[in-house]
GROMACS .gro file of C-alpha atoms in nm:
model
  312
    1MET     CA    1  -2.312   0.131   3.850
    2ALA     CA    2  -2.252   0.267   3.505
    3THR     CA    3  -1.977   0.202   3.268
    4ALA     CA    4  -1.804   0.474   3.071
    5ALA     CA    5  -1.885   0.520   2.700
    6ALA     CA    6  -1.656   0.358   2.450
    7PRO     CA    7  -1.397   0.613   2.315
    8ARG     CA    8  -1.472   0.758   1.988
    9ARG     CA    9  -1.261   0.658   1.692
   10PHE     CA   10  -1.152   0.943   1.479
   11CYS     CA   11  -1.165   0.890   1.109
   12ARG     CA   12  -1.096   1.075   0.780
   13CYS     CA   13  -1.308   1.100   0.464
   14ALA     CA   14  -1.235   0.882   0.159
   15CYS     CA   15  -1.168   1.199  -0.042
   16PHE     CA   16  -0.807   1.236   0.092
   17CYS     CA   17  -0.628   1.118  -0.221
   18SER     CA   18  -0.888   1.205  -0.494
   19GLU     CA   19  -1.075   1.520  -0.391
   20ASN     CA   20  -1.002   1.870  -0.278
   21LEU     CA   21  -0.640   1.821  -0.415
   22TYR     CA   22  -0.455   2.153  -0.411
   23VAL     CA   23  -0.271   2.256  -0.734
   24ALA     CA   24  -0.029   2.524  -0.598
   25ARG     CA   25   0.068   2.631  -0.950
   26TYR     CA   26  -0.275   2.733  -1.039
   27GLY     CA   27  -0.407   2.817  -0.686
   28LEU     CA   28  -0.693   2.574  -0.726
   29HIS     CA   29  -0.844   2.278  -0.538
   30VAL     CA   30  -0.977   2.003  -0.770
   31ARG     CA   31  -1.139   1.660  -0.762
   32PHE     CA   32  -0.958   1.394  -0.967
   33ARG     CA   33  -1.092   1.074  -1.110
   34ASP     CA   34  -0.927   1.061  -1.453
   35GLU     CA   35  -0.798   1.291  -1.717
   36ARG     CA   36  -1.131   1.333  -1.901
   37GLN     CA   37  -1.318   1.426  -1.579
   38LEU     CA   38  -1.045   1.677  -1.495
   39ARG     CA   39  -1.067   1.842  -1.839
   40GLU     CA   40  -1.445   1.856  -1.828
   41ASP     CA   41  -1.480   1.989  -1.480
   42TYR     CA   42  -1.184   2.231  -1.464
   43GLY     CA   43  -1.075   2.303  -1.820
   44PRO     CA   44  -1.204   2.666  -1.846
   45ILE     CA   45  -1.075   2.775  -1.508
   46LEU     CA   46  -0.743   2.606  -1.548
   47ARG     CA   47  -0.703   2.785  -1.892
   48SER     CA   48  -0.792   3.118  -1.730
   49ARG     CA   49  -0.513   3.067  -1.479
   50GLY     CA   50  -0.245   2.982  -1.737
   51CYS     CA   51  -0.279   2.601  -1.802
   52VAL     CA   52  -0.317   2.670  -2.174
   53SER     CA   53  -0.112   2.425  -2.380
   54PRO     CA   54  -0.122   2.040  -2.395
   55LYS     CA   55   0.225   2.053  -2.238
   56ASP     CA   56   0.084   2.260  -1.947
   57PHE     CA   57  -0.195   2.010  -1.887
   58GLN     CA   58   0.029   1.709  -1.913
   59GLN     CA   59   0.269   1.870  -1.656
   60LEU     CA   60  -0.036   1.917  -1.426
   61LEU     CA   61  -0.128   1.545  -1.461
   62GLU     CA   62   0.234   1.432  -1.394
   63GLU     CA   63   0.329   1.652  -1.114
   64ASP     CA   64   0.030   1.712  -0.898
   65VAL     CA   65  -0.157   1.368  -0.882
   66ALA     CA   66  -0.017   1.088  -0.662
   67LEU     CA   67  -0.248   0.787  -0.741
   68ALA     CA   68  -0.256   0.638  -1.087
   69PRO     CA   69  -0.582   0.685  -1.275
   70GLU     CA   70  -0.615   0.310  -1.311
   71PHE     CA   71  -0.589   0.261  -0.936
   72LEU     CA   72  -0.848   0.517  -0.866
   73ALA     CA   73  -1.088   0.366  -1.125
   74ALA     CA   74  -1.047   0.023  -0.974
   75ALA     CA   75  -1.105   0.140  -0.620
   76GLU     CA   76  -1.403   0.350  -0.733
   77TYR     CA   77  -1.552   0.046  -0.913
   78SER     CA   78  -1.501  -0.165  -0.603
   79THR     CA   79  -1.714   0.060  -0.394
   80SER     CA   80  -1.995   0.092  -0.645
   81PRO     CA   81  -2.329  -0.088  -0.618
   82GLY     CA   82  -2.312  -0.426  -0.770
   83ALA     CA   83  -1.939  -0.446  -0.794
   84ASP     CA   84  -1.814  -0.799  -0.817
   85LEU     CA   85  -1.491  -0.995  -0.873
   86GLU     CA   86  -1.545  -1.040  -1.248
   87GLY     CA   87  -1.585  -0.671  -1.299
   88LEU     CA   88  -1.283  -0.580  -1.097
   89LEU     CA   89  -1.059  -0.833  -1.283
   90GLN     CA   90  -1.134  -0.637  -1.604
   91ARG     CA   91  -0.961  -0.334  -1.431
   92LEU     CA   92  -0.633  -0.490  -1.342
   93GLU     CA   93  -0.382  -0.754  -1.458
   94THR     CA   94  -0.410  -1.103  -1.348
   95VAL     CA   95  -0.052  -1.236  -1.309
   96SER     CA   96  -0.159  -1.583  -1.189
   97GLU     CA   97  -0.525  -1.685  -1.158
   98GLU     CA   98  -0.423  -2.010  -0.985
   99GLN     CA   99  -0.208  -1.827  -0.725
  100ARG     CA  100  -0.434  -1.522  -0.706
  101ILE     CA  101  -0.158  -1.277  -0.786
  102TYR     CA  102  -0.257  -0.944  -0.946
  103ARG     CA  103  -0.102  -0.619  -1.057
  104LEU     CA  104  -0.210  -0.263  -1.136
  105PRO     CA  105  -0.060   0.090  -1.142
  106VAL     CA  106  -0.073   0.251  -0.804
  107PHE     CA  107   0.139   0.571  -0.808
  108THR     CA  108   0.231   0.816  -1.087
  109ALA     CA  109   0.594   0.833  -1.195
  110PRO     CA  110   0.651   1.183  -1.050
  111PHE     CA  111   0.501   1.075  -0.715
  112CYS     CA  112   0.742   0.783  -0.705
  113GLN     CA  113   1.039   1.024  -0.786
  114ALA     CA  114   0.924   1.268  -0.508
  115LEU     CA  115   0.886   0.988  -0.258
  116LEU     CA  116   1.234   0.854  -0.341
  117GLN     CA  117   1.389   1.197  -0.285
  118GLU     CA  118   1.222   1.213   0.064
  119LEU     CA  119   1.351   0.858   0.138
  120GLU     CA  120   1.705   0.935   0.034
  121HIS     CA  121   1.708   1.258   0.241
  122PHE     CA  122   1.587   1.060   0.538
  123GLU     CA  123   1.838   0.790   0.482
  124GLN     CA  124   2.118   1.042   0.472
  125SER     CA  125   2.002   1.218   0.796
  126ASP     CA  126   2.116   1.154   1.147
  127MET     CA  127   1.773   1.068   1.259
  128PRO     CA  128   1.723   0.713   1.428
  129LYS     CA  129   1.623   0.438   1.194
  130GLY     CA  130   1.493   0.086   1.242
  131ARG     CA  131   1.533  -0.214   0.997
  132PRO     CA  132   1.233  -0.253   0.771
  133ASN     CA  133   1.194  -0.617   0.881
  134THR     CA  134   1.397  -0.908   0.999
  135MET     CA  135   1.524  -0.999   0.655
  136ASN     CA  136   1.602  -0.655   0.496
  137ASN     CA  137   1.901  -0.451   0.631
  138TYR     CA  138   1.839  -0.138   0.419
  139GLY     CA  139   1.528   0.068   0.387
  140VAL     CA  140   1.284   0.290   0.587
  141LEU     CA  141   0.985   0.232   0.817
  142LEU     CA  142   0.726   0.474   0.689
  143HIS     CA  143   0.606   0.576   1.038
  144GLU     CA  144   0.966   0.699   1.109
  145LEU     CA  145   0.929   0.922   0.810
  146GLY     CA  146   0.591   1.045   0.923
  147LEU     CA  147   0.408   0.897   0.624
  148ASP     CA  148   0.209   0.630   0.794
  149GLU     CA  149  -0.097   0.848   0.881
  150PRO     CA  150  -0.102   1.079   0.589
  151LEU     CA  151  -0.025   0.835   0.322
  152VAL     CA  152  -0.061   0.462   0.411
  153THR     CA  153  -0.362   0.468   0.639
  154PRO     CA  154  -0.595   0.633   0.387
  155LEU     CA  155  -0.446   0.426   0.113
  156ARG     CA  156  -0.550   0.106   0.310
  157GLU     CA  157  -0.891   0.224   0.439
  158HIS     CA  158  -1.023   0.399   0.139
  159PHE     CA  159  -0.863   0.237  -0.160
  160LEU     CA  160  -0.696  -0.095  -0.080
  161GLN     CA  161  -0.970  -0.244   0.146
  162PRO     CA  162  -1.246  -0.220  -0.124
  163LEU     CA  163  -1.021  -0.401  -0.377
  164MET     CA  164  -0.900  -0.664  -0.135
  165ALA     CA  165  -1.254  -0.738  -0.021
  166LEU     CA  166  -1.341  -0.844  -0.375
  167LEU     CA  167  -1.008  -1.017  -0.453
  168TYR     CA  168  -0.958  -1.188  -0.110
  169PRO     CA  169  -1.277  -1.221   0.089
  170ASP     CA  170  -1.156  -1.544   0.244
  171CYS     CA  171  -0.831  -1.380   0.364
  172GLY     CA  172  -0.983  -1.090   0.560
  173GLY     CA  173  -0.977  -0.854   0.263
  174GLY     CA  174  -1.293  -0.683   0.384
  175TRP     CA  175  -1.169  -0.646   0.744
  176LEU     CA  176  -0.827  -0.486   0.709
  177ASP     CA  177  -0.771  -0.268   1.018
  178SER     CA  178  -0.398  -0.233   1.051
  179HIS     CA  179  -0.072  -0.250   0.852
  180ARG     CA  180   0.304  -0.237   0.863
  181ALA     CA  181   0.454  -0.025   0.580
  182PHE     CA  182   0.815   0.006   0.484
  183VAL     CA  183   1.042   0.070   0.198
  184VAL     CA  184   1.318  -0.178   0.111
  185LYS     CA  185   1.633  -0.091  -0.085
  186TYR     CA  186   1.850  -0.314  -0.300
  187ALA     CA  187   2.188  -0.179  -0.418
  188PRO     CA  188   2.546  -0.291  -0.487
  189GLY     CA  189   2.727  -0.338  -0.152
  190GLN     CA  190   2.405  -0.360   0.025
  191ASP     CA  191   2.116  -0.609   0.012
  192ARG     CA  192   2.097  -0.754  -0.345
  193GLU     CA  193   1.840  -1.040  -0.307
  194LEU     CA  194   1.581  -1.171  -0.068
  195GLY     CA  195   1.542  -1.540   0.033
  196CYS     CA  196   1.216  -1.721   0.019
  197HIS     CA  197   0.974  -1.633   0.293
  198TYR     CA  198   0.620  -1.555   0.369
  199ASP     CA  199   0.481  -1.233   0.515
  200ASN     CA  200   0.338  -1.158   0.870
  201ALA     CA  201   0.033  -1.033   0.695
  202GLU     CA  202  -0.303  -1.150   0.562
  203LEU     CA  203  -0.235  -0.973   0.236
  204THR     CA  204   0.052  -0.770   0.080
  205ILE     CA  205   0.093  -0.509  -0.179
  206ASN     CA  206   0.448  -0.445  -0.319
  207VAL     CA  207   0.489  -0.124  -0.530
  208ALA     CA  208   0.812  -0.057  -0.729
  209LEU     CA  209   0.924   0.305  -0.670
  210GLY     CA  210   1.242   0.298  -0.884
  211LYS     CA  211   1.526   0.375  -0.959
  212ALA     CA  212   1.676   0.235  -1.273
  213PHE     CA  213   1.780  -0.116  -1.221
  214THR     CA  214   1.803  -0.461  -1.386
  215GLY     CA  215   1.717  -0.793  -1.225
  216GLY     CA  216   1.554  -0.826  -0.893
  217ALA     CA  217   1.241  -1.002  -1.006
  218LEU     CA  218   1.000  -1.144  -0.753
  219TYR     CA  219   0.938  -1.505  -0.755
  220PHE     CA  220   0.636  -1.682  -0.612
  221GLY     CA  221   0.555  -2.035  -0.502
  222GLY     CA  222   0.247  -2.182  -0.341
  223LEU     CA  223   0.116  -2.115   0.013
  224PHE     CA  224   0.374  -2.190   0.279
  225GLN     CA  225   0.167  -2.483   0.419
  226ALA     CA  226   0.190  -2.669   0.084
  227PRO     CA  227   0.466  -2.943   0.074
  228SER     CA  228   0.565  -2.868  -0.289
  229ALA     CA  229   0.529  -2.484  -0.252
  230LEU     CA  230   0.834  -2.396  -0.457
  231THR     CA  231   0.846  -2.675  -0.725
  232ARG     CA  232   0.764  -2.432  -1.015
  233PRO     CA  233   0.819  -2.068  -0.899
  234LEU     CA  234   0.650  -1.797  -1.098
  235GLU     CA  235   0.875  -1.489  -1.176
  236VAL     CA  236   0.731  -1.140  -1.196
  237GLU     CA  237   0.927  -0.838  -1.313
  238HIS     CA  238   0.894  -0.507  -1.135
  239VAL     CA  239   0.733  -0.209  -1.312
  240VAL     CA  240   0.789   0.127  -1.156
  241GLY     CA  241   0.463   0.271  -1.003
  242GLN     CA  242   0.286  -0.059  -1.029
  243GLY     CA  243   0.188  -0.273  -0.727
  244ILE     CA  244   0.172  -0.655  -0.699
  245LEU     CA  245  -0.110  -0.790  -0.475
  246HIS     CA  246  -0.077  -1.126  -0.314
  247ARG     CA  247  -0.167  -1.332  -0.013
  248GLY     CA  248   0.068  -1.297   0.275
  249GLY     CA  249   0.110  -1.672   0.315
  250GLN     CA  250   0.241  -1.696  -0.051
  251LEU     CA  251   0.594  -1.803  -0.045
  252HIS     CA  252   0.802  -1.549  -0.237
  253GLY     CA  253   1.146  -1.389  -0.268
  254ALA     CA  254   1.355  -1.158  -0.483
  255ARG     CA  255   1.607  -1.262  -0.740
  256PRO     CA  256   1.956  -1.089  -0.723
  257LEU     CA  257   1.974  -0.739  -0.845
  258GLY     CA  258   2.165  -0.699  -1.165
  259THR     CA  259   2.258  -0.322  -1.177
  260GLY     CA  260   2.136   0.005  -1.039
  261GLU     CA  261   1.923   0.056  -0.728
  262ARG     CA  262   1.570  -0.086  -0.661
  263TRP     CA  263   1.340   0.064  -0.406
  264ASN     CA  264   1.005  -0.090  -0.324
  265LEU     CA  265   0.719   0.013  -0.097
  266VAL     CA  266   0.574  -0.287   0.083
  267VAL     CA  267   0.258  -0.272   0.287
  268TRP     CA  268   0.156  -0.575   0.503
  269LEU     CA  269  -0.218  -0.563   0.538
  270ARG     CA  270  -0.360  -0.715   0.850
  271ALA     CA  271  -0.709  -0.822   0.964
  272SER     CA  272  -0.746  -0.871   1.340
  273ALA     CA  273  -1.068  -1.072   1.279
  274VAL     CA  274  -0.851  -1.335   1.108
  275ARG     CA  275  -0.520  -1.327   1.301
  276ASN     CA  276  -0.669  -1.309   1.648
  277HIS     CA  277  -0.770  -1.670   1.598
  278LEU     CA  278  -0.444  -1.798   1.458
  279CYS     CA  279  -0.104  -1.634   1.443
  280PRO     CA  280   0.032  -1.666   1.088
  281MET     CA  281   0.394  -1.692   1.213
  282CYS     CA  282   0.360  -1.965   1.476
  283GLY     CA  283   0.041  -2.130   1.369
  284ARG     CA  284  -0.110  -2.120   1.713
  285LYS     CA  285  -0.365  -1.898   1.892
  286PRO     CA  286  -0.173  -1.572   1.968
  287ASP     CA  287  -0.016  -1.516   2.307
  288LEU     CA  288  -0.074  -1.138   2.322
  289VAL     CA  289   0.185  -0.900   2.442
  290ASP     CA  290   0.109  -0.519   2.455
  291ASP     CA  291   0.287  -0.323   2.185
  292GLU     CA  292   0.305   0.034   2.043
  293GLY     CA  293   0.112   0.155   1.736
  294PHE     CA  294  -0.051  -0.121   1.534
  295GLY     CA  295   0.189  -0.380   1.692
  296ASP     CA  296   0.157  -0.695   1.470
  297GLY     CA  297  -0.217  -0.641   1.406
  298PHE     CA  298  -0.365  -0.844   1.691
  299THR     CA  299  -0.623  -0.692   1.920
  300ARG     CA  300  -0.761  -0.785   2.255
  301GLU     CA  301  -1.094  -0.699   2.415
  302GLU     CA  302  -1.056  -0.430   2.684
  303PRO     CA  303  -1.264  -0.476   3.001
  304PRO     CA  304  -1.522  -0.201   3.044
  305THR     CA  305  -1.406   0.087   3.251
  306VAL     CA  306  -1.606   0.189   3.568
  307ASP     CA  307  -1.750   0.535   3.603
  308VAL     CA  308  -1.632   0.597   3.962
  309CYS     CA  309  -1.855   0.915   3.982
  310ALA     CA  310  -2.152   0.698   3.952
  311LEU     CA  311  -2.061   0.505   4.266
  312THR     CA  312  -2.072   0.808   4.497
   0.00000   0.00000   0.00000
């Protein structure tokens, strides 16, 4: 009796967001690491195709690149030989060393604007929509917009995982294998604030997309298991395009919005190697129920299948 071979897992290359980027205006595929590299590698051919003035080049940088150079540099360092936590911390902002909260630019401003336009079009459409989570009433699940596979999965697999492996090795940072991604919206007459909570995730990244707003700062306490977790909350202001990294079990919430609209992309990053042993929401060994997509990030061992042809 023979068992069937395990199904193949299809993957994509890590170049998705940094190499072979197509610049439609100049009919050119480019590799992008930073501005200096782009000028050195493609300066002559770009000039020959009409990218002549400093304004042309700046427009190219602003409109045709999604990931911020600082984010690309931090991710590239994290995958380099000999990379360590000390070296990575020089490439991002430490918001709180004690609470292990960090921040760095993730998306360019033009990409944030383009994503917001897509989100608003979807919000105004008649397409079915689910709530982002149990606490937010307004926003978009990225898989409903069709952006989970082309945007969030490569972001997690090829950029966030190397960073998180160095920042949070004890929280499954090197074993992230699923996620839940959604955009939350705060506006007058809609959600204006968010109560204190912790995330159904091992790790979280929260990126401010815009628009113009005042107020709405995040506040952080300790881990939810700590008795005095919210004695001295730490407030962190949003910066458009920048992402705040923190542990999923960190108590946090959002202060009331002052004026304008605030949209944030939140990605709950999950590691089945961690959560399969202990559900972060109930604190017990998970009682697994089949679900669609990534579910809540838990996995179960499937029994081997029997090759019935081998039995004849």
